[in-house]
PDB file of C-alpha atoms and ligand atoms in Angstrom:
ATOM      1  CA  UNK P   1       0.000   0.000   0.000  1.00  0.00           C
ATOM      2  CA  UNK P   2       2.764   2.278   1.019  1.00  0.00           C
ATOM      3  CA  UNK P   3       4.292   1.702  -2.326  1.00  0.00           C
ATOM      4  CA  UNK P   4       1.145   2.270  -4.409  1.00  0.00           C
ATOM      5  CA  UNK P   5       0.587   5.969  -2.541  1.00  0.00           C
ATOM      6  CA  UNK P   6       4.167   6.875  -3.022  1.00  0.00           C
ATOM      7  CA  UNK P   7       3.461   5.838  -6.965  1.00  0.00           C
ATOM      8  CA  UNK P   8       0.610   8.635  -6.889  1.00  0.00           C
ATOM      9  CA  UNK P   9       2.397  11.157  -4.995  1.00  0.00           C
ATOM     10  CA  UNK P  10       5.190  10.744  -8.138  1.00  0.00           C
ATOM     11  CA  UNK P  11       2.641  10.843 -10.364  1.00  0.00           C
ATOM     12  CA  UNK P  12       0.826  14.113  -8.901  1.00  0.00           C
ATOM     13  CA  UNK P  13       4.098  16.146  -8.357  1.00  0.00           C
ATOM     14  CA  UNK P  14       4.405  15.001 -11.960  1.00  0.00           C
ATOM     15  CA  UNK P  15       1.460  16.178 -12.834  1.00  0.00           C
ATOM     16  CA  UNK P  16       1.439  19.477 -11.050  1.00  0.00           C
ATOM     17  CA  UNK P  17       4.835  20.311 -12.267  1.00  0.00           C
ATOM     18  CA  UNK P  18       4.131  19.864 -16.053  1.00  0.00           C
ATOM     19  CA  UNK P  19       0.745  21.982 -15.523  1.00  0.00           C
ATOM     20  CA  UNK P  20       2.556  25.070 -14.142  1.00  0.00           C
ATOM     21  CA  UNK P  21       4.918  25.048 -17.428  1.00  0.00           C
ATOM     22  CA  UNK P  22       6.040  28.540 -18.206  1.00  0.00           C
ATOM     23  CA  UNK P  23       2.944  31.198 -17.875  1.00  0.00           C
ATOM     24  CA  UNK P  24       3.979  32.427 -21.827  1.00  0.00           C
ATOM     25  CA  UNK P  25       2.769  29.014 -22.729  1.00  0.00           C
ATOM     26  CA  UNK P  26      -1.037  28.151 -23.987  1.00  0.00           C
ATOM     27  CA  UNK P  27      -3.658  27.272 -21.324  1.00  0.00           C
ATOM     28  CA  UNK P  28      -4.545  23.202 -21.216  1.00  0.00           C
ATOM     29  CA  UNK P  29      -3.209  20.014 -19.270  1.00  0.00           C
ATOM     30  CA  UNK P  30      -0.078  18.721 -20.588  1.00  0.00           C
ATOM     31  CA  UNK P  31       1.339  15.214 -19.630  1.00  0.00           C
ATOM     32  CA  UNK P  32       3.846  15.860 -21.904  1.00  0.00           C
ATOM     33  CA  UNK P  33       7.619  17.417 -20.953  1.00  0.00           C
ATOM     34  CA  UNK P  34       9.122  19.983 -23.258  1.00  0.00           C
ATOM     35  CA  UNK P  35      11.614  17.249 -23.882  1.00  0.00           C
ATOM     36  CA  UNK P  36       9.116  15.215 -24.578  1.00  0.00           C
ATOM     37  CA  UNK P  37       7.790  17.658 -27.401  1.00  0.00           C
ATOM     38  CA  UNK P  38      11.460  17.364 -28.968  1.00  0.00           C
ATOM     39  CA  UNK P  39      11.518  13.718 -28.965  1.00  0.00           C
ATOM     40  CA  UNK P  40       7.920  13.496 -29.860  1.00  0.00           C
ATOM     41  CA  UNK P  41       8.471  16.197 -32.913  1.00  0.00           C
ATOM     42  CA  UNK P  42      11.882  13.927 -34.265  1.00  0.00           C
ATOM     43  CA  UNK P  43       9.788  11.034 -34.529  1.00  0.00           C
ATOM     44  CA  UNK P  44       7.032  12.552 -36.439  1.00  0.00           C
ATOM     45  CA  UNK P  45       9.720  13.925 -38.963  1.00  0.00           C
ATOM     46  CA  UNK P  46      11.239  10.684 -39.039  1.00  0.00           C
ATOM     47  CA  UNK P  47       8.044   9.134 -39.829  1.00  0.00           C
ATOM     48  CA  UNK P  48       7.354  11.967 -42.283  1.00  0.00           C
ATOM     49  CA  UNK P  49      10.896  11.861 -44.124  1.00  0.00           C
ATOM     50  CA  UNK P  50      10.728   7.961 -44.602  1.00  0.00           C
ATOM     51  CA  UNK P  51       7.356   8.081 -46.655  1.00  0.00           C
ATOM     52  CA  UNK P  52       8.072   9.751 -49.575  1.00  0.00           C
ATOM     53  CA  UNK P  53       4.824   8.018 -50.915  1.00  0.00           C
ATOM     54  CA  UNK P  54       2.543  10.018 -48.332  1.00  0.00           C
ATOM     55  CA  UNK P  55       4.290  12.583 -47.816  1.00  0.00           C
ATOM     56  CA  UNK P  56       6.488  13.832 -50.827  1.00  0.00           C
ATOM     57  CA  UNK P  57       9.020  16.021 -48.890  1.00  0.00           C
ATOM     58  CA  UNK P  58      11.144  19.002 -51.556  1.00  0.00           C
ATOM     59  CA  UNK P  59      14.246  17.389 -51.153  1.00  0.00           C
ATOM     60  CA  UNK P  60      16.667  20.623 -49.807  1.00  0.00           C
ATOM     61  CA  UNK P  61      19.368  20.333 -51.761  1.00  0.00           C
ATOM     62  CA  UNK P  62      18.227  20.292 -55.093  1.00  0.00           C
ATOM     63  CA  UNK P  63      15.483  22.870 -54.121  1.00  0.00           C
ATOM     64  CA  UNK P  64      18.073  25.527 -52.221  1.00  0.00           C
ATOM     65  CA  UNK P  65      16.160  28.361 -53.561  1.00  0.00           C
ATOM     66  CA  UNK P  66      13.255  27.942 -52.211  1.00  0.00           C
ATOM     67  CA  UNK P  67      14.383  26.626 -49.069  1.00  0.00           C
ATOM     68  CA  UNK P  68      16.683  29.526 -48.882  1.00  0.00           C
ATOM     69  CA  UNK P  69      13.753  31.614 -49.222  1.00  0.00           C
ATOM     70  CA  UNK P  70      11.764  30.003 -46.745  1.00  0.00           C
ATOM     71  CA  UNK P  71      14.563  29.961 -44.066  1.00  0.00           C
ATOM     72  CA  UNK P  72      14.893  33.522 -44.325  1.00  0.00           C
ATOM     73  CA  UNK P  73      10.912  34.140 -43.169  1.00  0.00           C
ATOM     74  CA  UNK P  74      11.564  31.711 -40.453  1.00  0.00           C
ATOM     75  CA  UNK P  75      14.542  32.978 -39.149  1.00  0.00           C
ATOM     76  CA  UNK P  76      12.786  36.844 -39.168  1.00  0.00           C
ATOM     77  CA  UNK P  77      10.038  35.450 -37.045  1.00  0.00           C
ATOM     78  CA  UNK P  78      13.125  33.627 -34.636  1.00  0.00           C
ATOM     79  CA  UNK P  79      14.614  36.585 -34.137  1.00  0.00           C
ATOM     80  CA  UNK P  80      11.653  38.723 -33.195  1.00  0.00           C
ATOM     81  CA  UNK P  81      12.584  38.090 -29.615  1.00  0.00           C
ATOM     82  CA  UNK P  82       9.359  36.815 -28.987  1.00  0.00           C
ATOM     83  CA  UNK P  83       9.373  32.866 -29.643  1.00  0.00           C
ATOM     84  CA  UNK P  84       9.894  31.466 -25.935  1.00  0.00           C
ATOM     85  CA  UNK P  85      11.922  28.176 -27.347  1.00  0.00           C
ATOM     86  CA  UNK P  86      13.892  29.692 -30.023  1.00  0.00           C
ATOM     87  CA  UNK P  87      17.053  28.026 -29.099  1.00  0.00           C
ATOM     88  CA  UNK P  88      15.519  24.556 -27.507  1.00  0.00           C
ATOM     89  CA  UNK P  89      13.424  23.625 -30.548  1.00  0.00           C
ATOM     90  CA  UNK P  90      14.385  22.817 -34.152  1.00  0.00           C
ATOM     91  CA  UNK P  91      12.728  24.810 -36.302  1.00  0.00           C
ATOM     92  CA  UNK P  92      13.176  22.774 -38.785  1.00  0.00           C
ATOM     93  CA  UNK P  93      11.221  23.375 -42.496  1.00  0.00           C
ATOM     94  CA  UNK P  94      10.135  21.012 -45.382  1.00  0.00           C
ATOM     95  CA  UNK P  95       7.880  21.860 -48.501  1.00  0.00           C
ATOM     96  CA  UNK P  96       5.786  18.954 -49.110  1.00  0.00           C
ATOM     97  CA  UNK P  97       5.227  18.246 -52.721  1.00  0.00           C
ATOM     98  CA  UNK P  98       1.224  18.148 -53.195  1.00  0.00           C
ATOM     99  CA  UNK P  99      -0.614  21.101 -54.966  1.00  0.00           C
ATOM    100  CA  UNK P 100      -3.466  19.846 -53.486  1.00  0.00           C
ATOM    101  CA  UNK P 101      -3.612  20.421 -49.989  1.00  0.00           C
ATOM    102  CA  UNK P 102      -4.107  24.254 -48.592  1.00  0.00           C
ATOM    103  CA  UNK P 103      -2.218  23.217 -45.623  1.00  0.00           C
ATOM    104  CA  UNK P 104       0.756  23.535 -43.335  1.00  0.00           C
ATOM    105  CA  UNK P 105       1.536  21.918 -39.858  1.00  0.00           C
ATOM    106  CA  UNK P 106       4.147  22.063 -37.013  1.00  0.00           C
ATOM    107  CA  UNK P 107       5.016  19.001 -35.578  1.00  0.00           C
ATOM    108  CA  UNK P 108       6.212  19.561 -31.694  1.00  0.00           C
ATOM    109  CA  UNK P 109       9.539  20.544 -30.684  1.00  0.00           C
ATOM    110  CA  UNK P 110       9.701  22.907 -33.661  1.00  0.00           C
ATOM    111  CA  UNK P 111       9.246  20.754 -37.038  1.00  0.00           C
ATOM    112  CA  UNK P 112       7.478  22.872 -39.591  1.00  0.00           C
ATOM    113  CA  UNK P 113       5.939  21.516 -43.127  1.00  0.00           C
ATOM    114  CA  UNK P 114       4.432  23.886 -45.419  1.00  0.00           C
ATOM    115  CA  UNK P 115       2.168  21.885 -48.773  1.00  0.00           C
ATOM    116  CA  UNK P 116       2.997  23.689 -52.130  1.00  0.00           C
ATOM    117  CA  UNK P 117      -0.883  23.863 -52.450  1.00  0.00           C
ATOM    118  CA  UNK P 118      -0.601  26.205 -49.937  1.00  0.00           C
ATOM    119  CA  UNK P 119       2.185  28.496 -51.108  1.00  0.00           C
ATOM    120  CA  UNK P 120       0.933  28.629 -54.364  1.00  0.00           C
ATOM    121  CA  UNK P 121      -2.439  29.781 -52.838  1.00  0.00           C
ATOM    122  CA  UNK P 122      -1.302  32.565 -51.567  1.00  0.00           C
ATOM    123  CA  UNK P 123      -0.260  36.293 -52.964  1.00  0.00           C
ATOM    124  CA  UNK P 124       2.319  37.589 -50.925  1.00  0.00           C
ATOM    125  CA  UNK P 125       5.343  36.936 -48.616  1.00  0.00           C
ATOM    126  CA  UNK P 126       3.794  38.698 -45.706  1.00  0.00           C
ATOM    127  CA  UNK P 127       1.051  36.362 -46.008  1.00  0.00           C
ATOM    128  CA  UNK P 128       2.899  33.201 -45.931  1.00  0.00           C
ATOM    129  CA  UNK P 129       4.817  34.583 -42.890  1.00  0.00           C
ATOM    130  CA  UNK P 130       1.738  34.522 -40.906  1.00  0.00           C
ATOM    131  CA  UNK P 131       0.680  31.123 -41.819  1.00  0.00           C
ATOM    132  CA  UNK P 132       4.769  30.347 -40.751  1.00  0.00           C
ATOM    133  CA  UNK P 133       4.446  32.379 -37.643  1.00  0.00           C
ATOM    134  CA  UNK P 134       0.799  30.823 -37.131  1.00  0.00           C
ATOM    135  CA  UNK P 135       2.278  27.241 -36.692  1.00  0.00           C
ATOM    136  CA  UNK P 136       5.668  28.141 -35.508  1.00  0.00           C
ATOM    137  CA  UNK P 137       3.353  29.363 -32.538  1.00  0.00           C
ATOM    138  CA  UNK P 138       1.273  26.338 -32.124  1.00  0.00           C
ATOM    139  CA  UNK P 139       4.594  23.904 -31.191  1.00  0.00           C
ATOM    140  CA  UNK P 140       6.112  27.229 -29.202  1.00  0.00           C
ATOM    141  CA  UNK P 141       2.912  27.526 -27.125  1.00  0.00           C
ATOM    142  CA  UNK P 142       2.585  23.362 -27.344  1.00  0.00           C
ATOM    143  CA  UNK P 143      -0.530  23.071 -28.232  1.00  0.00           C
ATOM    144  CA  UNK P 144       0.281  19.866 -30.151  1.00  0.00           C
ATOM    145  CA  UNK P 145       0.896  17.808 -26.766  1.00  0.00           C
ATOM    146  CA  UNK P 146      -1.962  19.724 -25.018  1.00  0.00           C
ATOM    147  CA  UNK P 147      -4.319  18.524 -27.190  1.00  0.00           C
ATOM    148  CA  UNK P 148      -3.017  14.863 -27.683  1.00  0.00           C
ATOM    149  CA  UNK P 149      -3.268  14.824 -23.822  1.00  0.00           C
ATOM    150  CA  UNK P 150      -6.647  16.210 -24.273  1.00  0.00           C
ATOM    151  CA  UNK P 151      -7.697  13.432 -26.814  1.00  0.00           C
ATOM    152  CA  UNK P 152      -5.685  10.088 -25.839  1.00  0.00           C
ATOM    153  CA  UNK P 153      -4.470  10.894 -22.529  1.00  0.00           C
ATOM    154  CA  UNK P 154      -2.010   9.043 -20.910  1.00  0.00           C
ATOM    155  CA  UNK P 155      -1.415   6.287 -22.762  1.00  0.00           C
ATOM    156  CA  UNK P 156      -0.263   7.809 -25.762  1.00  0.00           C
ATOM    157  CA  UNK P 157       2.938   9.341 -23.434  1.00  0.00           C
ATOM    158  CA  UNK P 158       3.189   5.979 -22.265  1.00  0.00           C
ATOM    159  CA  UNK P 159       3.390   4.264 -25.585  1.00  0.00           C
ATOM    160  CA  UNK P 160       5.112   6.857 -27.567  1.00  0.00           C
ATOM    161  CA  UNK P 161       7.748   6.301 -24.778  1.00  0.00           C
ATOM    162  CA  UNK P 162       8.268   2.698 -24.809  1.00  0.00           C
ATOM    163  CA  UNK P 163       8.721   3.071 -28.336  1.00  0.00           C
ATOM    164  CA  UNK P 164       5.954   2.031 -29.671  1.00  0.00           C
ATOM    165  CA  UNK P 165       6.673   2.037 -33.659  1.00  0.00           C
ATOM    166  CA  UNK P 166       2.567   2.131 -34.578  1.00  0.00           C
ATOM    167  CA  UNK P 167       1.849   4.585 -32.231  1.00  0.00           C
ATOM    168  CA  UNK P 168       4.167   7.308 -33.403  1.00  0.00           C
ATOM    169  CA  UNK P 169       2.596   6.143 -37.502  1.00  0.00           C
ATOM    170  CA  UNK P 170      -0.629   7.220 -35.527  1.00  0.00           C
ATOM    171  CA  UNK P 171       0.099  10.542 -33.776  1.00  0.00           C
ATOM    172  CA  UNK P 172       1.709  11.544 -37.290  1.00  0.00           C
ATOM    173  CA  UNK P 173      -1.071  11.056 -38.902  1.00  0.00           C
ATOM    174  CA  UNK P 174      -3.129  12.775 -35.898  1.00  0.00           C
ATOM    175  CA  UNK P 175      -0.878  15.963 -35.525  1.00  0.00           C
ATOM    176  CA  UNK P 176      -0.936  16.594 -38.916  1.00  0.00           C
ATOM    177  CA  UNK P 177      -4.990  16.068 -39.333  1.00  0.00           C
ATOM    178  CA  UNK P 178      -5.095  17.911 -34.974  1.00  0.00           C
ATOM    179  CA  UNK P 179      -7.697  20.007 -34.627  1.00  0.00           C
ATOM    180  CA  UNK P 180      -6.824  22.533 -32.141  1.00  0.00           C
ATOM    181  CA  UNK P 181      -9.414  24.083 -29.740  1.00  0.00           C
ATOM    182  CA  UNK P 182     -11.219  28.117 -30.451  1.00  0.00           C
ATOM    183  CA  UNK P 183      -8.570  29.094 -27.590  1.00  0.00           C
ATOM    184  CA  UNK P 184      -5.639  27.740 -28.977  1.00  0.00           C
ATOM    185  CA  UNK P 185      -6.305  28.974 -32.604  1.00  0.00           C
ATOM    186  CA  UNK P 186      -6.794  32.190 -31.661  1.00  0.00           C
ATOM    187  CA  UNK P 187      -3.474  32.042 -29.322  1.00  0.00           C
ATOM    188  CA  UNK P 188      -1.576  31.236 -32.419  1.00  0.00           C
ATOM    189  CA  UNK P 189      -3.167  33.756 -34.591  1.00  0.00           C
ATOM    190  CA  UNK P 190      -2.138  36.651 -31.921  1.00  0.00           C
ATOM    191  CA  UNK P 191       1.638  35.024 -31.346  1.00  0.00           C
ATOM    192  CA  UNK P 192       1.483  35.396 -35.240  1.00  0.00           C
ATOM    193  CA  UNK P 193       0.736  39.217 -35.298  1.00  0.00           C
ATOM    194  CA  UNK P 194       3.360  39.616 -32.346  1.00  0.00           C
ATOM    195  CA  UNK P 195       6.174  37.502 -33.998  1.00  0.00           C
ATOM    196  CA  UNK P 196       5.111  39.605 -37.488  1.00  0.00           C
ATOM    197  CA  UNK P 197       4.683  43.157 -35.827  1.00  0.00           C
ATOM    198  CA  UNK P 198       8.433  44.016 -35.493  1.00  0.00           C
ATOM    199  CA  UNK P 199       9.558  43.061 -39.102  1.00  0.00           C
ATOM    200  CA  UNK P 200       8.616  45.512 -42.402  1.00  0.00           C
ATOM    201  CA  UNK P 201       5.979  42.651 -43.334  1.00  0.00           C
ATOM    202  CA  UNK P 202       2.165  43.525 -42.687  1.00  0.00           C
ATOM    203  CA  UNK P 203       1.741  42.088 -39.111  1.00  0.00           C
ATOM    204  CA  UNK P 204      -1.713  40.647 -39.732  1.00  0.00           C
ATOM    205  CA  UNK P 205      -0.801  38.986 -43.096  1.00  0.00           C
ATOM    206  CA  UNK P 206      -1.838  35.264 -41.510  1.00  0.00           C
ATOM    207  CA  UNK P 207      -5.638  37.114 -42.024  1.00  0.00           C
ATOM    208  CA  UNK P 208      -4.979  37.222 -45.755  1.00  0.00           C
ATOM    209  CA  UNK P 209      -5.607  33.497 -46.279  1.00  0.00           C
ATOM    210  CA  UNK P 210      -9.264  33.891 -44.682  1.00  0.00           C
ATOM    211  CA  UNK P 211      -9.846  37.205 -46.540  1.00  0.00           C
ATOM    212  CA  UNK P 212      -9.065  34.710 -49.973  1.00  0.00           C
ATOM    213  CA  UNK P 213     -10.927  31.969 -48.728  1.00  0.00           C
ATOM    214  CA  UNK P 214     -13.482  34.440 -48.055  1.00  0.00           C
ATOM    215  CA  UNK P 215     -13.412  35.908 -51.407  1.00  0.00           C
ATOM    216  CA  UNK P 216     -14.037  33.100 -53.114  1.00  0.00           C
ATOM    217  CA  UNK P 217     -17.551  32.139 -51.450  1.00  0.00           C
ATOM    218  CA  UNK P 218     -15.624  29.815 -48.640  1.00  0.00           C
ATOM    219  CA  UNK P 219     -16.355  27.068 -51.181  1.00  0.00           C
ATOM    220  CA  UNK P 220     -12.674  25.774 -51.258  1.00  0.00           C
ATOM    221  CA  UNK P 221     -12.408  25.539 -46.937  1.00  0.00           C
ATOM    222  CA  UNK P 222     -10.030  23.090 -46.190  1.00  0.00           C
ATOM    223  CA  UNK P 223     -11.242  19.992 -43.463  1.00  0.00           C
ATOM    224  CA  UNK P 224      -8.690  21.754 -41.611  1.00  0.00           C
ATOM    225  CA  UNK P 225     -10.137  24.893 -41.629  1.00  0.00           C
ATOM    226  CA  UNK P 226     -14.100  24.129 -41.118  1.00  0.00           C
ATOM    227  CA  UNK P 227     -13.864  24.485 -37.437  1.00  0.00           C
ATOM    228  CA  UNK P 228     -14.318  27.231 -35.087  1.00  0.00           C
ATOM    229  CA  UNK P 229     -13.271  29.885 -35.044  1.00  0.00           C
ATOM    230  CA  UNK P 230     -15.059  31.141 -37.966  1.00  0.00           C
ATOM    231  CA  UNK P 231     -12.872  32.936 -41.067  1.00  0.00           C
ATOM    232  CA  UNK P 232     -14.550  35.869 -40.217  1.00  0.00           C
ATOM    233  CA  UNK P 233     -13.461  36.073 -36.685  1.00  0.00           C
ATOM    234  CA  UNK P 234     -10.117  35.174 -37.494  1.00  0.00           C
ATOM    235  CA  UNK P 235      -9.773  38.036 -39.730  1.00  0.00           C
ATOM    236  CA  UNK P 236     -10.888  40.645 -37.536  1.00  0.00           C
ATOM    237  CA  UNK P 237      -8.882  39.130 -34.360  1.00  0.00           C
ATOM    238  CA  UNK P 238      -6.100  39.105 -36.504  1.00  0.00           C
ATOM    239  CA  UNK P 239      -6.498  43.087 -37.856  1.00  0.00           C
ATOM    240  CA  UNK P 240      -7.414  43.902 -34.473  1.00  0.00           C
ATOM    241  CA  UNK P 241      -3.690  42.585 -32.754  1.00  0.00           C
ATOM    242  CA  UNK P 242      -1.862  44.723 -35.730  1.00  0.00           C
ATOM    243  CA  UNK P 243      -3.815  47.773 -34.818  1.00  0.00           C
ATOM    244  CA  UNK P 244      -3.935  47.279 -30.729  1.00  0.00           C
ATOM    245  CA  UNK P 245       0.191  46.533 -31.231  1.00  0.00           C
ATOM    246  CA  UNK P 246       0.792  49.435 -33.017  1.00  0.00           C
ATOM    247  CA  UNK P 247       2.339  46.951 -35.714  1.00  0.00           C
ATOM    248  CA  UNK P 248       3.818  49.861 -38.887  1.00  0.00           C
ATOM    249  CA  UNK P 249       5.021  47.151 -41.252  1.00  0.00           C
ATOM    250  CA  UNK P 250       3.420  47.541 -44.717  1.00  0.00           C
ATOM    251  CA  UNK P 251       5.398  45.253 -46.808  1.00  0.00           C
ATOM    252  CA  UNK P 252       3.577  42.474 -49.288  1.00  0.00           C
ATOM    253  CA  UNK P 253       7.080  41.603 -50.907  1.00  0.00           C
ATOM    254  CA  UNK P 254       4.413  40.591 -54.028  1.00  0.00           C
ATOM    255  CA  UNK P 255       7.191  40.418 -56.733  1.00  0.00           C
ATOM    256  CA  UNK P 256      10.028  38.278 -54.257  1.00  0.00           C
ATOM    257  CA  UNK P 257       7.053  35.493 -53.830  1.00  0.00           C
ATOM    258  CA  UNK P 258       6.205  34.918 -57.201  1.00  0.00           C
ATOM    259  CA  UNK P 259       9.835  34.141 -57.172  1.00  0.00           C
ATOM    260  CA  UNK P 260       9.180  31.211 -55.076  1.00  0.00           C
ATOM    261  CA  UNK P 261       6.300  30.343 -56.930  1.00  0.00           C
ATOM    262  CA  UNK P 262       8.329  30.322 -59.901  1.00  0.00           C
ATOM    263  CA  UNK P 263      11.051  28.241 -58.212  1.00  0.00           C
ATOM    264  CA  UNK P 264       8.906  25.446 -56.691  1.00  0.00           C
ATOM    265  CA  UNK P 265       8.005  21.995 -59.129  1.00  0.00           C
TER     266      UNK P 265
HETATM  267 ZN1   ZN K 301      -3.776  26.551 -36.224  1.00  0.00          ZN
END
């Protein structure tokens, strides 16, 4: 009995330790450590890199361009001071080959896919850099692992760290298909406007993806995308941050991102 209690005390001071976290982080239970989130996030790529079949990954050195070009928005967002695991988490980014899909992801611990679908979508650089800073905020603020614990609760951690090889083919599929919660949505939308509002790009360019989306009658709505909050919302929350920040960037960088247009397959 004595040995059963001491169990639970471990696994409440466990508990109540991962649920204080850092108070920059998103709200929600996480079993999850932040080394967990790196270890988790490795996997995932792993997973991802070693299924060219599902997931057709730009291979970077024979597409340095637009890698280059991509690694550039990324690293303005890094060093807006603001990203609380700048220097703990990868950061690592891969274009995934499928005009298709109107989607990017951020696996945790930093491991960031953009689909081509999605970069061809759009019209601008500042625009992509809020869909960037929009996910790069999700695995900062860890909302991956929040909502996983959320969903499968313990014995996903459990699994996933007895190395269970099917389990971590499951959570891939589930982080990239994770649908996060109103609260943690619009967490990442604001993070995007802060990461954005001290570079020359417009701060609230993640809104111009809704406003398109919008434009066109919502008809093309990715799965992804037909959850709460509503485009609509989005847009204004995200107008609203720029303006409340005092964000003065301005920049579109229109004729640099057809360059990347132009340089992707
Ligand atoms: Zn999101």
């Amino acid at each position: 009995m004595k040995k059963i209690v001491s169990i639970l005390s471990v696994f409440f001071v466990f508990v109540i330790i991962n649920s204080c976290g850092s108070s920059k982080e998103g709200g929600g239970f996480n079993l999850f450590s932040v080394e967990d989130d790196k270890e988790l996030g490795k996997q995932v790529a792993q997973e991802i890199d070693s299924n060219p079949a599902e997931y057709p990954v730009l291979d970077s050195a024979k597409n340095v361009q637009a890698y280059t070009y991509l690694y550039d928005i990324r690293n303005r967002i890094l060093n807006s001071g603001q990203v609380n695991y700048k220097d703990e988490f990868a950061w690592r980014l891969r274009i995934i080959h499928d005009d298709n899909q109107l989607n990017a992801f951020c696996a945790p611990g930093g491991y960031i896919y953009v689909y081509t679908g999605l970069i061809k979508y759009l019209d601008s650089e500042d625009a992509l850099a809020g869909v960037l800073a929009h996910e790069i905020a999700h695995a900062d603020y860890r909302h991956s692992t929040r909502q996983m614990t959320k969903v499968y609760g313990v014995q996903v951690l459990l699994d996933f760290l007895a190395g269970d090889r099917q389990m971590i083919k499951e959570l891939t599929a589930g982080i990239i298909g994770l649908r996060f919660s109103r609260s943690h949505e619009t967490e990442a939308d604001a993070a995007s406007v802060r990461y954005l509002c001290g570079t020359d790009y417009y701060a609230a360019g993640g809104a111009k993806f809704f406003e398109k989306i919008e434009a066109e009658g919502g008809a093309s709505v990715p799965e992804w995308l037909s959850t709460h909050p509503s485009p609509g919302n989005r847009i204004e929350n995200f107008h609203d941050q720029a303006i409340e920040r005092g964000c003065g960037g301005n920049q579109e960088h229109k004729e640099r991102y057809q360059k990347l247009i132009n340089a992707l397959p």
